[in-house]
Amino acid sequence: MNPDALEEALRGLGTTATLHPPRLPAGDVSYVVEDTAIGRMLLARKADGALVASTFVADDDAEAHVLERLSRALSPRVLRQPAELDEARRELEAFLDGRSHRFTLRTDLALATPFQRVVLPRLAASVGYGHRATYGELARAVERPSASRAVGAALGANPLCVVLPCHRVVAASGALTGYAGGLAAKRYLLDLEARESHGDASMSFDAGR
């Protein structure tokens, strides 16, 4: 019997009991899939609140692949619980429509490789909103000057897209190159940041940060 029918039956018996949906315990990892302005994305966080995934999942197969990675890396208790991701969803939506220029979410690079754990924090600390860097500049910043291609691969598999802004890294010529969400998504993000930062989308890498 569904809750509405049961509540109606209880009224018929003269009771005023009110039914509430069951409250399920949160999983070790909670996730949600969102249709955003730049594509279908999966957001996931650990029980302690740290965001571990903000990644593009174009279809069900891609979604299943990410869930399998979360299960292997963190816990098999991965549950779809949208309410647990409300803060991340709000911040992502605000960023994508230009109302916010930064994220305050705590992150955890549990899905990253050791090299990504060097590259991605350096990127986030060095290339601000509305600015761009090249793969070579980032490689030099992590003291691997000949590792431009490895840096590109590390960014291409970024588990925290948009939040850790790999979209701000372009080729030495200035051309847009690969992006997990596709070049249209990368162009959207760069154009958004250029517009919101009053057209100042210059190449700027602060190696001292």
Short mmCIF file of N, CA, C and O in Angstrom, two decimals, residues 48-179:
data_model
loop_
_atom_site.label_atom_id
_atom_site.label_comp_id
_atom_site.label_asym_id
_atom_site.label_seq_id
_atom_site.Cartn_x
_atom_site.Cartn_y
_atom_site.Cartn_z
N ASP A 48 32.37 12.38 4.85
CA ASP A 48 32.87 13.55 5.58
C ASP A 48 32.61 14.85 4.83
O ASP A 48 33.01 15.93 5.31
N GLY A 49 31.98 14.79 3.69
CA GLY A 49 31.60 15.99 2.95
C GLY A 49 32.53 16.37 1.83
O GLY A 49 32.19 17.24 1.02
N ALA A 50 33.71 15.79 1.74
CA ALA A 50 34.67 16.17 0.70
C ALA A 50 34.21 15.68 -0.67
O ALA A 50 33.82 14.51 -0.82
N LEU A 51 34.27 16.56 -1.65
CA LEU A 51 33.89 16.21 -3.02
C LEU A 51 35.00 15.37 -3.65
O LEU A 51 36.18 15.76 -3.62
N VAL A 52 34.64 14.22 -4.22
CA VAL A 52 35.64 13.34 -4.83
C VAL A 52 35.46 13.22 -6.34
O VAL A 52 36.36 12.73 -7.02
N ALA A 53 34.32 13.63 -6.85
CA ALA A 53 34.11 13.54 -8.30
C ALA A 53 33.21 14.65 -8.79
O ALA A 53 32.21 14.99 -8.16
N SER A 54 33.62 15.24 -9.90
CA SER A 54 32.82 16.19 -10.65
C SER A 54 33.23 15.93 -12.09
O SER A 54 34.16 16.52 -12.61
N THR A 55 32.55 14.98 -12.68
CA THR A 55 33.06 14.44 -13.94
C THR A 55 31.94 14.24 -14.95
O THR A 55 30.78 14.05 -14.58
N PHE A 56 32.30 14.30 -16.21
CA PHE A 56 31.32 14.17 -17.28
C PHE A 56 30.96 12.70 -17.49
O PHE A 56 31.84 11.84 -17.55
N VAL A 57 29.67 12.44 -17.59
CA VAL A 57 29.20 11.08 -17.88
C VAL A 57 28.16 11.21 -18.98
O VAL A 57 26.98 11.45 -18.73
N ALA A 58 28.60 11.03 -20.21
CA ALA A 58 27.72 11.27 -21.34
C ALA A 58 26.57 10.28 -21.41
O ALA A 58 25.50 10.59 -21.94
N ASP A 59 26.79 9.07 -20.90
CA ASP A 59 25.75 8.05 -21.01
C ASP A 59 25.82 7.11 -19.81
O ASP A 59 26.65 7.29 -18.91
N ASP A 60 24.94 6.12 -19.80
CA ASP A 60 24.87 5.20 -18.66
C ASP A 60 26.16 4.40 -18.49
O ASP A 60 26.55 4.07 -17.36
N ASP A 61 26.80 4.06 -19.59
CA ASP A 61 28.05 3.30 -19.49
C ASP A 61 29.13 4.12 -18.79
O ASP A 61 29.88 3.61 -17.95
N ALA A 62 29.22 5.39 -19.14
CA ALA A 62 30.21 6.26 -18.50
C ALA A 62 29.89 6.43 -17.02
O ALA A 62 30.79 6.44 -16.17
N GLU A 63 28.62 6.55 -16.71
CA GLU A 63 28.21 6.66 -15.30
C GLU A 63 28.60 5.41 -14.53
O GLU A 63 29.15 5.50 -13.42
N ALA A 64 28.34 4.25 -15.11
CA ALA A 64 28.68 3.00 -14.44
C ALA A 64 30.19 2.88 -14.22
O ALA A 64 30.65 2.36 -13.19
N HIS A 65 30.96 3.38 -15.18
CA HIS A 65 32.42 3.33 -15.05
C HIS A 65 32.88 4.17 -13.87
O HIS A 65 33.73 3.73 -13.08
N VAL A 66 32.33 5.36 -13.71
CA VAL A 66 32.72 6.22 -12.59
C VAL A 66 32.30 5.59 -11.26
O VAL A 66 33.06 5.59 -10.29
N LEU A 67 31.12 5.04 -11.22
CA LEU A 67 30.65 4.40 -9.98
C LEU A 67 31.54 3.22 -9.60
O LEU A 67 31.82 2.99 -8.43
N GLU A 68 31.99 2.48 -10.60
CA GLU A 68 32.90 1.36 -10.34
C GLU A 68 34.22 1.87 -9.77
O GLU A 68 34.77 1.29 -8.82
N ARG A 69 34.72 2.98 -10.30
CA ARG A 69 35.96 3.56 -9.76
C ARG A 69 35.77 4.01 -8.32
O ARG A 69 36.64 3.80 -7.47
N LEU A 70 34.65 4.64 -8.05
CA LEU A 70 34.37 5.08 -6.67
C LEU A 70 34.30 3.89 -5.73
O LEU A 70 34.81 3.93 -4.61
N SER A 71 33.67 2.84 -6.20
CA SER A 71 33.51 1.65 -5.37
C SER A 71 34.86 1.01 -5.07
O SER A 71 35.11 0.60 -3.93
N ARG A 72 35.72 0.95 -6.06
CA ARG A 72 37.03 0.33 -5.85
C ARG A 72 37.95 1.23 -5.02
O ARG A 72 38.71 0.74 -4.17
N ALA A 73 37.88 2.53 -5.23
CA ALA A 73 38.82 3.44 -4.55
C ALA A 73 38.40 3.81 -3.14
O ALA A 73 39.25 4.07 -2.28
N LEU A 74 37.08 3.82 -2.88
CA LEU A 74 36.61 4.35 -1.59
C LEU A 74 35.80 3.35 -0.78
O LEU A 74 36.12 3.06 0.37
N SER A 75 34.72 2.88 -1.35
CA SER A 75 33.84 1.98 -0.60
C SER A 75 32.80 1.40 -1.55
O SER A 75 32.36 2.09 -2.48
N PRO A 76 32.37 0.17 -1.32
CA PRO A 76 31.28 -0.37 -2.15
C PRO A 76 29.92 0.25 -1.82
O PRO A 76 28.97 0.07 -2.56
N ARG A 77 29.83 1.00 -0.72
CA ARG A 77 28.56 1.65 -0.35
C ARG A 77 28.45 3.00 -1.06
O ARG A 77 28.64 4.06 -0.47
N VAL A 78 28.17 2.95 -2.34
CA VAL A 78 27.99 4.15 -3.16
C VAL A 78 26.51 4.26 -3.46
O VAL A 78 25.94 3.40 -4.13
N LEU A 79 25.87 5.31 -2.94
CA LEU A 79 24.42 5.43 -3.07
C LEU A 79 24.04 6.73 -3.78
O LEU A 79 24.67 7.78 -3.56
N ARG A 80 23.00 6.65 -4.60
CA ARG A 80 22.48 7.85 -5.26
C ARG A 80 21.62 8.61 -4.26
O ARG A 80 20.50 8.20 -3.96
N GLN A 81 22.14 9.70 -3.73
CA GLN A 81 21.45 10.48 -2.71
C GLN A 81 21.61 11.97 -3.03
O GLN A 81 22.51 12.64 -2.53
N PRO A 82 20.74 12.49 -3.89
CA PRO A 82 20.88 13.88 -4.37
C PRO A 82 21.00 14.91 -3.25
O PRO A 82 21.76 15.88 -3.38
N ALA A 83 20.24 14.74 -2.16
CA ALA A 83 20.26 15.75 -1.10
C ALA A 83 21.65 15.94 -0.50
O ALA A 83 22.00 17.03 -0.06
N GLU A 84 22.45 14.88 -0.50
CA GLU A 84 23.80 14.98 0.06
C GLU A 84 24.70 15.86 -0.81
O GLU A 84 25.76 16.29 -0.36
N LEU A 85 24.29 16.08 -2.04
CA LEU A 85 25.10 16.88 -2.97
C LEU A 85 24.50 18.26 -3.20
O LEU A 85 24.91 18.97 -4.13
N ASP A 86 23.57 18.68 -2.36
CA ASP A 86 22.89 19.97 -2.60
C ASP A 86 23.88 21.14 -2.66
O ASP A 86 23.78 22.01 -3.52
N GLU A 87 24.84 21.17 -1.75
CA GLU A 87 25.80 22.28 -1.74
C GLU A 87 26.64 22.28 -3.02
O GLU A 87 26.84 23.33 -3.65
N ALA A 88 27.11 21.12 -3.42
CA ALA A 88 27.91 21.03 -4.64
C ALA A 88 27.09 21.41 -5.86
O ALA A 88 27.58 22.12 -6.76
N ARG A 89 25.85 21.00 -5.91
CA ARG A 89 24.99 21.33 -7.04
C ARG A 89 24.76 22.84 -7.11
O ARG A 89 24.78 23.44 -8.19
N ARG A 90 24.52 23.46 -5.95
CA ARG A 90 24.29 24.92 -5.94
C ARG A 90 25.54 25.67 -6.40
O ARG A 90 25.46 26.62 -7.18
N GLU A 91 26.70 25.25 -5.91
CA GLU A 91 27.93 25.96 -6.29
C GLU A 91 28.23 25.78 -7.78
O GLU A 91 28.67 26.71 -8.45
N LEU A 92 28.01 24.57 -8.28
CA LEU A 92 28.27 24.33 -9.70
C LEU A 92 27.32 25.15 -10.57
O LEU A 92 27.74 25.78 -11.55
N GLU A 93 26.06 25.17 -10.20
CA GLU A 93 25.08 25.94 -10.98
C GLU A 93 25.42 27.43 -10.96
O GLU A 93 25.36 28.10 -11.99
N ALA A 94 25.80 27.95 -9.79
CA ALA A 94 26.15 29.37 -9.68
C ALA A 94 27.38 29.69 -10.51
O ALA A 94 27.46 30.75 -11.15
N PHE A 95 28.34 28.78 -10.53
CA PHE A 95 29.56 29.00 -11.32
C PHE A 95 29.21 29.02 -12.82
O PHE A 95 29.67 29.88 -13.56
N LEU A 96 28.41 28.07 -13.23
CA LEU A 96 28.13 27.93 -14.66
C LEU A 96 27.24 29.03 -15.22
O LEU A 96 27.22 29.25 -16.42
N ASP A 97 26.50 29.71 -14.37
CA ASP A 97 25.72 30.84 -14.89
C ASP A 97 26.36 32.19 -14.57
O ASP A 97 25.75 33.23 -14.78
N GLY A 98 27.58 32.15 -14.04
CA GLY A 98 28.35 33.38 -13.84
C GLY A 98 28.10 34.10 -12.54
O GLY A 98 28.69 35.15 -12.29
N ARG A 99 27.25 33.57 -11.67
CA ARG A 99 26.98 34.24 -10.39
C ARG A 99 28.11 34.05 -9.39
O ARG A 99 28.20 34.79 -8.40
N SER A 100 28.95 33.07 -9.59
CA SER A 100 30.06 32.81 -8.70
C SER A 100 31.33 32.56 -9.52
O SER A 100 31.26 32.00 -10.62
N HIS A 101 32.46 32.98 -8.97
CA HIS A 101 33.74 32.81 -9.68
C HIS A 101 34.64 31.80 -9.00
O HIS A 101 35.80 31.63 -9.38
N ARG A 102 34.16 31.17 -7.95
CA ARG A 102 35.03 30.21 -7.25
C ARG A 102 34.19 29.19 -6.49
O ARG A 102 32.98 29.39 -6.29
N PHE A 103 34.86 28.12 -6.10
CA PHE A 103 34.20 27.09 -5.31
C PHE A 103 34.76 27.11 -3.89
O PHE A 103 35.95 27.36 -3.69
N THR A 104 33.89 26.85 -2.94
CA THR A 104 34.34 26.75 -1.55
C THR A 104 34.31 25.31 -1.07
O THR A 104 34.56 25.03 0.09
N LEU A 105 33.98 24.40 -1.97
CA LEU A 105 33.84 22.99 -1.61
C LEU A 105 35.19 22.39 -1.19
O LEU A 105 36.21 22.65 -1.82
N ARG A 106 35.17 21.60 -0.16
CA ARG A 106 36.35 20.83 0.21
C ARG A 106 36.47 19.65 -0.76
O ARG A 106 35.47 19.00 -1.09
N THR A 107 37.68 19.40 -1.23
CA THR A 107 37.87 18.34 -2.23
C THR A 107 38.83 17.28 -1.73
O THR A 107 39.64 17.52 -0.82
N ASP A 108 38.75 16.12 -2.34
CA ASP A 108 39.63 15.00 -2.01
C ASP A 108 40.00 14.32 -3.33
O ASP A 108 39.11 13.90 -4.08
N LEU A 109 41.29 14.22 -3.60
CA LEU A 109 41.75 13.64 -4.87
C LEU A 109 41.91 12.13 -4.76
O LEU A 109 42.89 11.55 -5.25
N ALA A 110 40.94 11.48 -4.17
CA ALA A 110 41.00 10.03 -3.98
C ALA A 110 41.04 9.27 -5.31
O ALA A 110 41.60 8.17 -5.37
N LEU A 111 40.47 9.84 -6.36
CA LEU A 111 40.45 9.16 -7.66
C LEU A 111 41.64 9.57 -8.53
O LEU A 111 41.73 9.12 -9.67
N ALA A 112 42.52 10.39 -8.03
CA ALA A 112 43.63 10.90 -8.83
C ALA A 112 44.86 10.01 -8.71
O ALA A 112 45.04 9.29 -7.71
N THR A 113 45.71 10.08 -9.72
CA THR A 113 47.00 9.40 -9.67
C THR A 113 47.98 10.26 -8.85
O THR A 113 47.72 11.44 -8.61
N PRO A 114 49.11 9.68 -8.46
CA PRO A 114 50.10 10.50 -7.73
C PRO A 114 50.51 11.75 -8.51
O PRO A 114 50.69 12.83 -7.93
N PHE A 115 50.69 11.63 -9.83
CA PHE A 115 51.09 12.79 -10.63
C PHE A 115 49.97 13.84 -10.66
O PHE A 115 50.21 15.05 -10.55
N GLN A 116 48.73 13.39 -10.79
CA GLN A 116 47.60 14.34 -10.76
C GLN A 116 47.53 15.07 -9.43
O GLN A 116 47.12 16.23 -9.38
N ARG A 117 47.93 14.40 -8.35
CA ARG A 117 47.88 15.04 -7.04
C ARG A 117 48.94 16.13 -6.90
O ARG A 117 48.88 16.94 -5.98
N VAL A 118 49.89 16.14 -7.81
CA VAL A 118 50.86 17.23 -7.87
C VAL A 118 50.35 18.33 -8.81
O VAL A 118 50.38 19.52 -8.49
N VAL A 119 49.87 17.91 -9.97
CA VAL A 119 49.51 18.86 -11.04
C VAL A 119 48.24 19.65 -10.71
O VAL A 119 48.20 20.88 -10.85
N LEU A 120 47.20 18.97 -10.28
CA LEU A 120 45.90 19.63 -10.13
C LEU A 120 45.88 20.71 -9.03
O LEU A 120 45.36 21.80 -9.26
N PRO A 121 46.44 20.45 -7.85
CA PRO A 121 46.49 21.54 -6.87
C PRO A 121 47.32 22.72 -7.34
O PRO A 121 46.99 23.88 -7.06
N ARG A 122 48.40 22.44 -8.06
CA ARG A 122 49.24 23.52 -8.59
C ARG A 122 48.46 24.36 -9.59
O ARG A 122 48.53 25.60 -9.60
N LEU A 123 47.73 23.70 -10.45
CA LEU A 123 46.87 24.40 -11.41
C LEU A 123 45.86 25.29 -10.68
O LEU A 123 45.73 26.48 -11.00
N ALA A 124 45.16 24.72 -9.70
CA ALA A 124 44.12 25.49 -9.01
C ALA A 124 44.70 26.70 -8.29
O ALA A 124 44.05 27.74 -8.20
N ALA A 125 45.92 26.56 -7.79
CA ALA A 125 46.53 27.65 -7.03
C ALA A 125 47.13 28.72 -7.94
O ALA A 125 47.35 29.85 -7.50
N SER A 126 47.40 28.38 -9.19
CA SER A 126 48.20 29.26 -10.04
C SER A 126 47.44 29.95 -11.17
O SER A 126 47.89 30.99 -11.65
N VAL A 127 46.37 29.37 -11.62
CA VAL A 127 45.66 29.93 -12.77
C VAL A 127 44.27 30.35 -12.32
O VAL A 127 43.38 29.53 -12.12
N GLY A 128 44.13 31.65 -12.14
CA GLY A 128 42.88 32.16 -11.58
C GLY A 128 41.76 32.29 -12.59
O GLY A 128 41.94 32.09 -13.81
N TYR A 129 40.62 32.67 -12.08
CA TYR A 129 39.41 32.86 -12.90
C TYR A 129 39.69 33.88 -14.01
O TYR A 129 40.22 34.96 -13.77
N GLY A 130 39.34 33.49 -15.23
CA GLY A 130 39.50 34.39 -16.36
C GLY A 130 40.87 34.35 -16.99
O GLY A 130 41.14 35.07 -17.95
N HIS A 131 41.78 33.53 -16.46
CA HIS A 131 43.12 33.42 -17.01
C HIS A 131 43.36 32.04 -17.60
O HIS A 131 42.60 31.11 -17.33
N ARG A 132 44.42 31.94 -18.38
CA ARG A 132 44.75 30.68 -19.02
C ARG A 132 46.24 30.42 -18.86
O ARG A 132 47.03 31.34 -18.64
N ALA A 133 46.61 29.15 -18.97
CA ALA A 133 48.02 28.76 -18.97
C ALA A 133 48.21 27.71 -20.05
O ALA A 133 47.24 27.17 -20.59
N THR A 134 49.46 27.42 -20.36
CA THR A 134 49.75 26.37 -21.32
C THR A 134 50.21 25.11 -20.58
O THR A 134 50.60 25.17 -19.41
N TYR A 135 50.17 24.00 -21.31
CA TYR A 135 50.64 22.75 -20.71
C TYR A 135 52.12 22.86 -20.32
O TYR A 135 52.54 22.35 -19.29
N GLY A 136 52.89 23.53 -21.16
CA GLY A 136 54.32 23.69 -20.88
C GLY A 136 54.55 24.51 -19.61
O GLY A 136 55.43 24.19 -18.81
N GLU A 137 53.78 25.57 -19.43
CA GLU A 137 53.93 26.39 -18.23
C GLU A 137 53.60 25.57 -16.97
O GLU A 137 54.31 25.66 -15.96
N LEU A 138 52.58 24.78 -17.07
CA LEU A 138 52.21 23.97 -15.91
C LEU A 138 53.26 22.89 -15.65
O LEU A 138 53.59 22.59 -14.49
N ALA A 139 53.81 22.32 -16.70
CA ALA A 139 54.86 21.31 -16.54
C ALA A 139 56.08 21.91 -15.85
O ALA A 139 56.67 21.30 -14.95
N ARG A 140 56.45 23.12 -16.24
CA ARG A 140 57.59 23.77 -15.61
C ARG A 140 57.28 24.11 -14.14
O ARG A 140 58.16 24.01 -13.27
N ALA A 141 56.05 24.44 -13.88
CA ALA A 141 55.68 24.81 -12.51
C ALA A 141 55.77 23.63 -11.55
O ALA A 141 55.99 23.81 -10.35
N VAL A 142 55.57 22.42 -12.06
CA VAL A 142 55.69 21.24 -11.20
C VAL A 142 57.07 20.59 -11.35
O VAL A 142 57.26 19.44 -10.97
N GLU A 143 57.99 21.37 -11.92
CA GLU A 143 59.39 20.95 -12.05
C GLU A 143 59.54 19.69 -12.90
O GLU A 143 60.39 18.84 -12.62
N ARG A 144 58.72 19.59 -13.92
CA ARG A 144 58.82 18.53 -14.92
C ARG A 144 58.74 19.18 -16.30
O ARG A 144 57.79 19.00 -17.04
N PRO A 145 59.76 20.00 -16.65
CA PRO A 145 59.64 20.84 -17.85
C PRO A 145 59.45 20.08 -19.16
O PRO A 145 58.96 20.66 -20.14
N SER A 146 59.84 18.82 -19.20
CA SER A 146 59.66 18.06 -20.45
C SER A 146 58.39 17.21 -20.42
O SER A 146 58.19 16.35 -21.29
N ALA A 147 57.55 17.42 -19.45
CA ALA A 147 56.39 16.54 -19.25
C ALA A 147 55.07 17.18 -19.70
O ALA A 147 54.02 16.91 -19.12
N SER A 148 55.13 18.00 -20.72
CA SER A 148 53.90 18.66 -21.17
C SER A 148 52.81 17.66 -21.53
O SER A 148 51.63 17.85 -21.19
N ARG A 149 53.21 16.59 -22.23
CA ARG A 149 52.21 15.60 -22.63
C ARG A 149 51.63 14.88 -21.42
O ARG A 149 50.43 14.58 -21.36
N ALA A 150 52.48 14.59 -20.44
CA ALA A 150 51.99 13.93 -19.22
C ALA A 150 51.04 14.85 -18.46
O ALA A 150 50.04 14.40 -17.89
N VAL A 151 51.37 16.14 -18.46
CA VAL A 151 50.48 17.11 -17.83
C VAL A 151 49.13 17.11 -18.55
O VAL A 151 48.07 17.11 -17.92
N GLY A 152 49.18 17.08 -19.88
CA GLY A 152 47.93 17.03 -20.65
C GLY A 152 47.09 15.81 -20.31
O GLY A 152 45.88 15.90 -20.16
N ALA A 153 47.78 14.67 -20.19
CA ALA A 153 47.05 13.44 -19.84
C ALA A 153 46.46 13.53 -18.44
O ALA A 153 45.33 13.08 -18.19
N ALA A 154 47.22 14.12 -17.53
CA ALA A 154 46.73 14.27 -16.15
C ALA A 154 45.49 15.16 -16.10
O ALA A 154 44.52 14.86 -15.41
N LEU A 155 45.51 16.23 -16.87
CA LEU A 155 44.36 17.12 -16.90
C LEU A 155 43.18 16.47 -17.61
O LEU A 155 42.02 16.65 -17.22
N GLY A 156 43.48 15.68 -18.65
CA GLY A 156 42.41 15.02 -19.40
C GLY A 156 41.62 14.03 -18.57
O GLY A 156 40.46 13.73 -18.88
N ALA A 157 42.25 13.51 -17.50
CA ALA A 157 41.57 12.55 -16.63
C ALA A 157 41.24 13.18 -15.28
O ALA A 157 41.07 12.45 -14.28
N ASN A 158 41.15 14.49 -15.24
CA ASN A 158 40.84 15.21 -14.00
C ASN A 158 39.53 14.68 -13.40
O ASN A 158 38.48 14.77 -14.03
N PRO A 159 39.54 14.16 -12.16
CA PRO A 159 38.29 13.67 -11.57
C PRO A 159 37.41 14.77 -11.01
O PRO A 159 36.29 14.50 -10.60
N LEU A 160 37.94 16.00 -10.98
CA LEU A 160 37.16 17.12 -10.41
C LEU A 160 37.07 18.26 -11.41
O LEU A 160 37.51 19.39 -11.16
N CYS A 161 36.49 17.95 -12.57
CA CYS A 161 36.35 18.95 -13.63
C CYS A 161 35.57 20.17 -13.14
O CYS A 161 34.66 20.06 -12.32
N VAL A 162 35.93 21.30 -13.68
CA VAL A 162 35.37 22.62 -13.38
C VAL A 162 35.82 23.09 -11.99
O VAL A 162 36.32 24.20 -11.85
N VAL A 163 35.66 22.26 -10.97
CA VAL A 163 36.07 22.65 -9.61
C VAL A 163 37.58 22.86 -9.57
O VAL A 163 38.07 23.85 -9.01
N LEU A 164 38.34 21.94 -10.14
CA LEU A 164 39.77 22.14 -10.35
C LEU A 164 39.91 22.42 -11.85
O LEU A 164 39.70 21.54 -12.69
N PRO A 165 40.22 23.67 -12.21
CA PRO A 165 39.90 24.21 -13.54
C PRO A 165 40.86 23.82 -14.67
O PRO A 165 41.56 24.67 -15.24
N CYS A 166 40.85 22.55 -15.05
CA CYS A 166 41.71 22.12 -16.15
C CYS A 166 41.29 22.76 -17.48
O CYS A 166 42.08 22.77 -18.43
N HIS A 167 40.08 23.32 -17.54
CA HIS A 167 39.64 23.98 -18.78
C HIS A 167 40.45 25.23 -19.08
O HIS A 167 40.41 25.74 -20.20
N ARG A 168 41.20 25.74 -18.10
CA ARG A 168 41.98 26.96 -18.31
C ARG A 168 43.34 26.69 -18.94
O ARG A 168 44.12 27.63 -19.13
N VAL A 169 43.62 25.46 -19.26
CA VAL A 169 44.92 25.12 -19.86
C VAL A 169 44.72 24.86 -21.35
O VAL A 169 43.87 24.06 -21.74
N VAL A 170 45.53 25.56 -22.16
CA VAL A 170 45.39 25.50 -23.62
C VAL A 170 46.76 25.23 -24.22
O VAL A 170 47.78 25.24 -23.54
N ALA A 171 46.76 25.00 -25.53
CA ALA A 171 48.02 24.77 -26.24
C ALA A 171 48.86 26.05 -26.26
O ALA A 171 48.35 27.15 -26.05
N ALA A 172 50.16 25.88 -26.54
CA ALA A 172 51.07 27.03 -26.59
C ALA A 172 50.60 28.05 -27.62
O ALA A 172 50.82 29.25 -27.47
N SER A 173 49.93 27.60 -28.67
CA SER A 173 49.43 28.50 -29.71
C SER A 173 48.18 29.26 -29.26
O SER A 173 47.71 30.17 -29.94
N GLY A 174 47.64 28.84 -28.13
CA GLY A 174 46.38 29.43 -27.67
C GLY A 174 45.16 28.62 -28.08
O GLY A 174 44.05 28.91 -27.65
N ALA A 175 45.39 27.61 -28.92
CA ALA A 175 44.27 26.80 -29.41
C ALA A 175 43.71 25.94 -28.28
O ALA A 175 44.44 25.48 -27.41
N LEU A 176 42.40 25.74 -28.34
CA LEU A 176 41.79 24.83 -27.39
C LEU A 176 42.15 23.40 -27.79
O LEU A 176 42.22 23.07 -28.96
N THR A 177 42.39 22.58 -26.81
CA THR A 177 42.70 21.18 -27.09
C THR A 177 41.71 20.32 -26.32
O THR A 177 40.69 20.81 -25.87
N GLY A 178 41.99 19.06 -26.20
CA GLY A 178 41.02 18.12 -25.64
C GLY A 178 40.49 18.51 -24.27
O GLY A 178 41.17 19.14 -23.46
N TYR A 179 39.25 18.10 -24.02
CA TYR A 179 38.62 18.33 -22.73
C TYR A 179 37.63 17.19 -22.50
O TYR A 179 36.95 16.76 -23.44
#
